[in-house]
Short mmCIF file of C-alpha atoms in Angstrom, two decimals:
data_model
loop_
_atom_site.label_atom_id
_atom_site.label_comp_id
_atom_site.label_asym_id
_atom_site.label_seq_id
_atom_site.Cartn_x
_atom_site.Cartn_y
_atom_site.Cartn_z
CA UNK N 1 -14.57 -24.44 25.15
CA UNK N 2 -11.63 -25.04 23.01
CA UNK N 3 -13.96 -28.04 21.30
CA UNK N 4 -15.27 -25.76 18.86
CA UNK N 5 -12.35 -23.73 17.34
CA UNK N 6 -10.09 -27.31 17.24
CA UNK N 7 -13.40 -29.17 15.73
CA UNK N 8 -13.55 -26.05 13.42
CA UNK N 9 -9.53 -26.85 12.23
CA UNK N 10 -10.07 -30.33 11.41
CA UNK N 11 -13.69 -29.70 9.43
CA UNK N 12 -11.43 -26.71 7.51
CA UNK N 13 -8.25 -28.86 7.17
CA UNK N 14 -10.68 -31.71 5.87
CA UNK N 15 -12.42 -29.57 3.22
CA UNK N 16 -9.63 -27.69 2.05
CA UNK N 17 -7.64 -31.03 1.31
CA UNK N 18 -10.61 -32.15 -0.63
CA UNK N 19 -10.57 -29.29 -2.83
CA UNK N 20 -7.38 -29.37 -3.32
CA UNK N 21 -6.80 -33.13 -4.05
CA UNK N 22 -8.09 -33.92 -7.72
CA UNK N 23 -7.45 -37.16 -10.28
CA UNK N 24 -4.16 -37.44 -11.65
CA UNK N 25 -2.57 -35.78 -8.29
CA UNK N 26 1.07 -37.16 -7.42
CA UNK N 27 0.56 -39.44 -4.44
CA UNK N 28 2.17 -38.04 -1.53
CA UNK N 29 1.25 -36.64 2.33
CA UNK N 30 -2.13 -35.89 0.99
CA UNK N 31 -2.34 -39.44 0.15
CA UNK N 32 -3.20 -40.28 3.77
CA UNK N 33 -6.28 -38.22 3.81
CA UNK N 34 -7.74 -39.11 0.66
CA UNK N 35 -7.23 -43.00 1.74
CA UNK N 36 -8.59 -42.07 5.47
CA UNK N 37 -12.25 -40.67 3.91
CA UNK N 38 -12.76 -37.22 3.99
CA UNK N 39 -16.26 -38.10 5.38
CA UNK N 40 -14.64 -40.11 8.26
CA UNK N 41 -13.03 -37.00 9.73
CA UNK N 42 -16.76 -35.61 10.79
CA UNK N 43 -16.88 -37.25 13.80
CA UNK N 44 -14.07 -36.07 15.47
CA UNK N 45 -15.94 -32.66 14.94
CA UNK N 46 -19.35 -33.86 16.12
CA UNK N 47 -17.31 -35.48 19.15
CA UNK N 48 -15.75 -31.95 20.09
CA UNK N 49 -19.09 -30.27 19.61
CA UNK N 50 -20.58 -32.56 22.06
CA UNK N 51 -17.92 -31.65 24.33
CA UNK N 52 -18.21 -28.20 24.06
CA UNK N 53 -21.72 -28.67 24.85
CA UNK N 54 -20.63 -30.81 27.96
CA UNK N 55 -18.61 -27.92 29.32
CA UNK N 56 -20.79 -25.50 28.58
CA UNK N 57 -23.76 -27.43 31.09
CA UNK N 58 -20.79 -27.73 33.23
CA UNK N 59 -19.77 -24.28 33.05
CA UNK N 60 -23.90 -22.78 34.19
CA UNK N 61 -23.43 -25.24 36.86
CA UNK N 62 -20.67 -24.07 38.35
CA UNK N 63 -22.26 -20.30 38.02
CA UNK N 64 -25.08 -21.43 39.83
CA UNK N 65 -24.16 -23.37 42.27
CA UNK N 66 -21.53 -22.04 44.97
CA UNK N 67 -18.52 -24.02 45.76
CA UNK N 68 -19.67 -27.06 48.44
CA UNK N 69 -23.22 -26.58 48.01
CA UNK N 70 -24.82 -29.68 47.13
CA UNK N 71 -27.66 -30.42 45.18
CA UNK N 72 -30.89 -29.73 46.63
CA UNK N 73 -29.51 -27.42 49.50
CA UNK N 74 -30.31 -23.43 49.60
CA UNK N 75 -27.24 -21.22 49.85
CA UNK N 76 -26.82 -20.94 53.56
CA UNK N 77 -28.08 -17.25 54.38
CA UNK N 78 -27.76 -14.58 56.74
CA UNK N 79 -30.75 -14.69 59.37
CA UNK N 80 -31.42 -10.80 59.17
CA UNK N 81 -30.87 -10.19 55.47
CA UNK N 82 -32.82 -13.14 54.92
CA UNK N 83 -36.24 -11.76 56.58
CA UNK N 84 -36.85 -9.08 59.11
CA UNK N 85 -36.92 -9.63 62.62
CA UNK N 86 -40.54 -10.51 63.45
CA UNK N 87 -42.48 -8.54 65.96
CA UNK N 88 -42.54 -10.37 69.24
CA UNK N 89 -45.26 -10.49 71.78
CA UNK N 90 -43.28 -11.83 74.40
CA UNK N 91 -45.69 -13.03 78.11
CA UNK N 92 -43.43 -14.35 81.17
CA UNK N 93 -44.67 -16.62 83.04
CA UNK N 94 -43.14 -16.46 85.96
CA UNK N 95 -42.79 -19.17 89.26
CA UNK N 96 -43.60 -17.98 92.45
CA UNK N 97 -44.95 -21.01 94.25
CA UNK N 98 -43.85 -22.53 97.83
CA UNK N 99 -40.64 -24.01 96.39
CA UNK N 100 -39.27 -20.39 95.03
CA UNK N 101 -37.74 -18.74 97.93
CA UNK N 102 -36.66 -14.99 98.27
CA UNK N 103 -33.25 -15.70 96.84
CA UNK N 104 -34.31 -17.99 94.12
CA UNK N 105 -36.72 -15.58 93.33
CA UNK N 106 -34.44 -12.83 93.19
CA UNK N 107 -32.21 -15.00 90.45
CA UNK N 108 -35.45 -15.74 88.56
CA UNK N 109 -36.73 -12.44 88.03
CA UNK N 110 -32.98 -11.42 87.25
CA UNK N 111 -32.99 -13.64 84.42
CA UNK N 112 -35.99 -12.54 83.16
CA UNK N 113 -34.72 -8.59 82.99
CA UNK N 114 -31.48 -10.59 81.08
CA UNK N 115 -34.12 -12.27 78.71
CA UNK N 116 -35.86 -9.06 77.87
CA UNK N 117 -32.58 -7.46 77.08
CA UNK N 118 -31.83 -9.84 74.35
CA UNK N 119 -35.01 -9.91 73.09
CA UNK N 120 -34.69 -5.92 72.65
CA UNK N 121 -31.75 -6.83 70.80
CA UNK N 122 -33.01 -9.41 68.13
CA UNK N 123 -36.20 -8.15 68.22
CA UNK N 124 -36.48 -4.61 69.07
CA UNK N 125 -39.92 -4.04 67.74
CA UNK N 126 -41.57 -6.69 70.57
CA UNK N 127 -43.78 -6.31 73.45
CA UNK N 128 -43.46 -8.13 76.87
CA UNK N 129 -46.16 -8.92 79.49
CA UNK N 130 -45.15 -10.65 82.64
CA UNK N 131 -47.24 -12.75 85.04
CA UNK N 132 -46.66 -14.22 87.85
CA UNK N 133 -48.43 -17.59 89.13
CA UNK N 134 -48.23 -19.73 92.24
CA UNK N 135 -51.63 -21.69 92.93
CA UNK N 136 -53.35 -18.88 90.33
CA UNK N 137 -51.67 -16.65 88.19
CA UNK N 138 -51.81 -12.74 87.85
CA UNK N 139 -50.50 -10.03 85.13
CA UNK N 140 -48.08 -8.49 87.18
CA UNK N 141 -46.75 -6.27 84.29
CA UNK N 142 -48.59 -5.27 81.23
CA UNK N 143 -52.06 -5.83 82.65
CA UNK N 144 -53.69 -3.63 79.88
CA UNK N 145 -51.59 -3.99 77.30
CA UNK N 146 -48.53 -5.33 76.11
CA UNK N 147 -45.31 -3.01 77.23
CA UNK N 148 -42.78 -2.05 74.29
CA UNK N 149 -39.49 -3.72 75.09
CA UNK N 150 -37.69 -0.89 74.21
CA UNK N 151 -39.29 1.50 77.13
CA UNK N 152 -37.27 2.00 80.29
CA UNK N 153 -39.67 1.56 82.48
CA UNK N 154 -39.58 -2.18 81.82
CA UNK N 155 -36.53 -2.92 83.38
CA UNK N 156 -37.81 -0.84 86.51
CA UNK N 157 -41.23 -3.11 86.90
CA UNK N 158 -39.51 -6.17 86.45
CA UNK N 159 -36.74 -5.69 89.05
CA UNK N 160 -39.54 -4.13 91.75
CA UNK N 161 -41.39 -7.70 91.82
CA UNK N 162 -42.00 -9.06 94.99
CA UNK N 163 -43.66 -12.01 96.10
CA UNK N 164 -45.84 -11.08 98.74
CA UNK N 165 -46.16 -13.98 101.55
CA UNK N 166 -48.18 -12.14 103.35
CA UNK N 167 -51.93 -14.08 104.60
CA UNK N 168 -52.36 -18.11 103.86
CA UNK N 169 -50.75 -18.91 100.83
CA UNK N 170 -49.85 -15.37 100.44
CA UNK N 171 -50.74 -13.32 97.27
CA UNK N 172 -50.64 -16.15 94.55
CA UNK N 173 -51.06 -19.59 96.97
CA UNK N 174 -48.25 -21.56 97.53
CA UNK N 175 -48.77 -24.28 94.74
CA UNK N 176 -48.21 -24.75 91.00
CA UNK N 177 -50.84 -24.34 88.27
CA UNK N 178 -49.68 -24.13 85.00
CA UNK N 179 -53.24 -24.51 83.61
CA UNK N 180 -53.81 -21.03 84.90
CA UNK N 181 -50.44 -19.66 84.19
CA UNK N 182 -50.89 -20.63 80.33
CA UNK N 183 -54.40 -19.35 80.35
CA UNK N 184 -53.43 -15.86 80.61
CA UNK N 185 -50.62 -15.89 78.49
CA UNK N 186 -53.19 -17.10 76.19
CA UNK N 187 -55.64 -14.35 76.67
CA UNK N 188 -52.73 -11.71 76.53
CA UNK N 189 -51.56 -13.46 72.87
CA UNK N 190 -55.48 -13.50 71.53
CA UNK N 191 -54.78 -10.37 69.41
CA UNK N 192 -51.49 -11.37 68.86
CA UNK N 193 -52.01 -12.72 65.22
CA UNK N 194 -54.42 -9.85 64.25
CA UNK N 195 -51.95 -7.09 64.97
CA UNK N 196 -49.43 -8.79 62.64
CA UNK N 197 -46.93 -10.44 65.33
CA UNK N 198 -45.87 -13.61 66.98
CA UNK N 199 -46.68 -15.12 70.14
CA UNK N 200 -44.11 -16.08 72.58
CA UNK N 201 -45.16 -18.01 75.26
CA UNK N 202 -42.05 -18.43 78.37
CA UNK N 203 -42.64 -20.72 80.84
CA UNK N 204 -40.05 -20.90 84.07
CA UNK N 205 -41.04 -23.61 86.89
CA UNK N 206 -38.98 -25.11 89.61
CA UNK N 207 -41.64 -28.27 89.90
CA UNK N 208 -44.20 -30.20 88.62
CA UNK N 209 -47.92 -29.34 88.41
CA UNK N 210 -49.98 -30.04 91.38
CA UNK N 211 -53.09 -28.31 90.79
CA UNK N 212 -54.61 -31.71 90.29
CA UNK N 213 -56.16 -30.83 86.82
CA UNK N 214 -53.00 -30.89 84.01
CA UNK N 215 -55.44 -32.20 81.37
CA UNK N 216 -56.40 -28.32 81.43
CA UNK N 217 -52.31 -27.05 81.05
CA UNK N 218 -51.55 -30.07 78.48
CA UNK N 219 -55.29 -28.26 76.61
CA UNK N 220 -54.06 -24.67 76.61
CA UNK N 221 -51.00 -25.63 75.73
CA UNK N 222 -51.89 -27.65 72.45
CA UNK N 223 -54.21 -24.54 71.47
CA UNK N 224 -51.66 -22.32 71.80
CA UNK N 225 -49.64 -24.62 69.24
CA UNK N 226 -52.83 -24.20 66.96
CA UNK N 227 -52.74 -20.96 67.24
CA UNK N 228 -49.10 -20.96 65.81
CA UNK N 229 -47.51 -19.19 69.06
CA UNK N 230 -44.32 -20.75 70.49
CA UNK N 231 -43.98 -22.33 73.75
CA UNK N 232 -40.65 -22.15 75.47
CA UNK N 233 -40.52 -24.07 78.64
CA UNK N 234 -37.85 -23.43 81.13
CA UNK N 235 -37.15 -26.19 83.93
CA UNK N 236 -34.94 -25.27 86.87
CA UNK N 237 -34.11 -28.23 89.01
CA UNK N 238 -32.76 -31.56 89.06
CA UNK N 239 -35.90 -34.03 89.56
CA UNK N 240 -36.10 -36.02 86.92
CA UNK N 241 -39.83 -36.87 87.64
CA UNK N 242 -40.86 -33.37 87.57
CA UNK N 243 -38.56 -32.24 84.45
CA UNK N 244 -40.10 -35.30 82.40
CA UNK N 245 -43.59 -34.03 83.46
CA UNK N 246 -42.98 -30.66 82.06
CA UNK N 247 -41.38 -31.48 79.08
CA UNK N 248 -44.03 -33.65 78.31
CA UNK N 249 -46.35 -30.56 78.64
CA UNK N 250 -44.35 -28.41 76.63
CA UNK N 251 -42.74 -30.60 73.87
CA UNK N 252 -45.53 -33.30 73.61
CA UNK N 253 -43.58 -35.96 71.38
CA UNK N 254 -41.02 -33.80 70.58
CA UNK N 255 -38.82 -34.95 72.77
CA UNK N 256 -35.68 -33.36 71.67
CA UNK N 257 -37.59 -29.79 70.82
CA UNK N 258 -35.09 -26.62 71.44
CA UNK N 259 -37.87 -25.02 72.76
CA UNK N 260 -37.39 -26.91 76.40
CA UNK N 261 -34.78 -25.97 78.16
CA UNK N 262 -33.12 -27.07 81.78
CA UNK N 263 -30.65 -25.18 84.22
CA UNK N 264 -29.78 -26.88 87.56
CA UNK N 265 -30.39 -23.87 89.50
CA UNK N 266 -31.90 -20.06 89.13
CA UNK N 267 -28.34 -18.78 89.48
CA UNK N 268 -27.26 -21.08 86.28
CA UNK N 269 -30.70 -19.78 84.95
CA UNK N 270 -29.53 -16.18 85.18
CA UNK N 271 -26.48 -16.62 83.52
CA UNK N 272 -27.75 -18.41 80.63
CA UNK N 273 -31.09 -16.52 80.10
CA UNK N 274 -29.48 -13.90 77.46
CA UNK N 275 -28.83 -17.44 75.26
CA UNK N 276 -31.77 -18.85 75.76
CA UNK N 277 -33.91 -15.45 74.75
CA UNK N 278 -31.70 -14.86 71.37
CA UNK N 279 -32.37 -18.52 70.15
CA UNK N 280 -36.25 -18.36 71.38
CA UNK N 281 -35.85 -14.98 68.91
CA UNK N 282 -34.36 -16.44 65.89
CA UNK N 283 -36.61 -19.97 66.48
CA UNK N 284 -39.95 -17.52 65.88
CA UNK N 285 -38.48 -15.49 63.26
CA UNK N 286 -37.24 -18.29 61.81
CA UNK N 287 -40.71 -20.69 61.82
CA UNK N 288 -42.76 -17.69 61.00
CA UNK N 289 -40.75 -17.12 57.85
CA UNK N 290 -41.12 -20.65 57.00
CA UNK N 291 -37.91 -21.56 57.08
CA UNK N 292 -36.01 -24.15 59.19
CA UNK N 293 -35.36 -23.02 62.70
CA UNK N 294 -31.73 -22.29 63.44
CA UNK N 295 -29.25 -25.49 64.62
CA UNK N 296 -29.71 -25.37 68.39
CA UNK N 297 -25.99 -24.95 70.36
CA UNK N 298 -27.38 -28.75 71.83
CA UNK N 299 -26.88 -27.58 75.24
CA UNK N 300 -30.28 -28.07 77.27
CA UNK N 301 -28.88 -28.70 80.42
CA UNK N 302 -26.69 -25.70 82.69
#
């Protein structure tokens, strides 16, 4: 910025010593200029214009752009002053085949009530069905409707669920169907859209399908993709036949998608369910604001 005011000195000094300079003049100090050109001195003025120009671009550059931010990136911003929290309709889906025993079952549904509690954090506004499937699948909670997250009686359904053994195959059968499972968290999600929220699909399996049709699951599953809900599958075991199955299902060629995620046991699925729900949160909100989803913390396995 000094350009100007210096370039403004030397066009001054130049004109002034023209003036002043006439025919007949004793030759001294002045002599210098009038042998350099008065008209030779205007480019050191148009150079120091051009540089105040110069700093000027790089003056608006620096106004606009915060320190390290490089060009082409967006200002890194804060998730909830960036958009609201979207309005969640959140379905469990729930494991309750042969494999889940009493005590597993007892850490599964645990982590659930965990999940719900962080999703009444980051999304207090959402709505939670639960169902639980074996060989079929049932609503279990939120048969009519969807059940505010908020609402205390939540907690209380979901930590009164029993598996019920009782009779061949008991309640639910004793094998794994995700087809079915998926179905009704699709039919509980159909209005989901309409109403102005997002789906949230949560699947938690110990196993690998063996209804003997998964051309139906890897269907529903792809529709409710279309249908711009999220899918969150949640695989609790160490087989690495079955876990490749189901992330198949869930992920499709996404291999590395944060929405698939592994513990090695329920108890390891209990203590990271509060995690897993807040990310699932700010994923949706996240997508749905058409943004990019939030950096996962990497850590698929527990």
């Amino acid at each position: 910025l000094i350009g100007l005011p210096v370039g403004a000195v030397f066009d001054g000094d130049a004109i002034a010593l023209q003036r002043n300079v006439r025919p007949g003049d004793a030759p001294g100090v002045l002599d210098f200029w009038a042998k350099l050109g008065w008209r030779r001195l205007s480019w050191v003025r148009k150079a120091l214009v051009c540089l105040t120009a110069l700093g000027v671009v790089f003056a608006a550059c620096a106004a606009v752009f915060p320190p390290g931010l490089a060009c082409g990136e967006e200002p890194a911003r804060d998730d909830a002053a960036a958009a609201p929290a979207q309005k969640l309709d959140v379905v469990f889906l729930l494991d309750a085949s042969g494999s889940v025993g009493a005590g597993m079952w007892s850490r599964e549904r645990a982590a659930a009530v965990e999940m719900v509690k962080a999703f009444g954090q980051s999304a207090p506004k959402s709505r939670v069905a639960v169902a639980v499937f074996a060989s079929k699948a049932q609503v279990v909670v939120g048969a009519k409707s969807l059940v505010g997250i908020t609402k205390k009686s939540l907690n209380q359904q979901l930590k009164g669920l029993q598996i019920h053994r009782s009779g061949p195959g008991g309640d639910f059968g004793t094998g794994t169907n995700f087809g079915d499972a998926l179905n009704v968290c699709a039919k509980k999600l159909q209005n989901t859209q309409a109403a102005g929220r997002v789906g949230v699909c949560i699947l938690i399996t110990d196993g690998a399908d063996t209804s003997g049709n998964k051309d139906k699951a890897k269907q529903v599953a792809d529709q409710l993709k279309a249908d711009k809900h999220h899918l969150l599958g949640v695989f609790v075991g160490k087989s690495e036949v079955s876990e490749s199955a189901f992330r198949d299902l869930v992920c499709g060629a996404a291999k590395d998608s944060p929405m698939f995620r592994r513990a090695d046991d329920f108890s390891a699925l209990e203590k990271s369910a509060a995690s897993i729900a807040k990310y699932t949160a700010e994923y949706a909100n996240a997508r749905t604001a058409h943004r990019p989803p939030p950096p996962s913390d990497g850590r698929l396995l527990w």
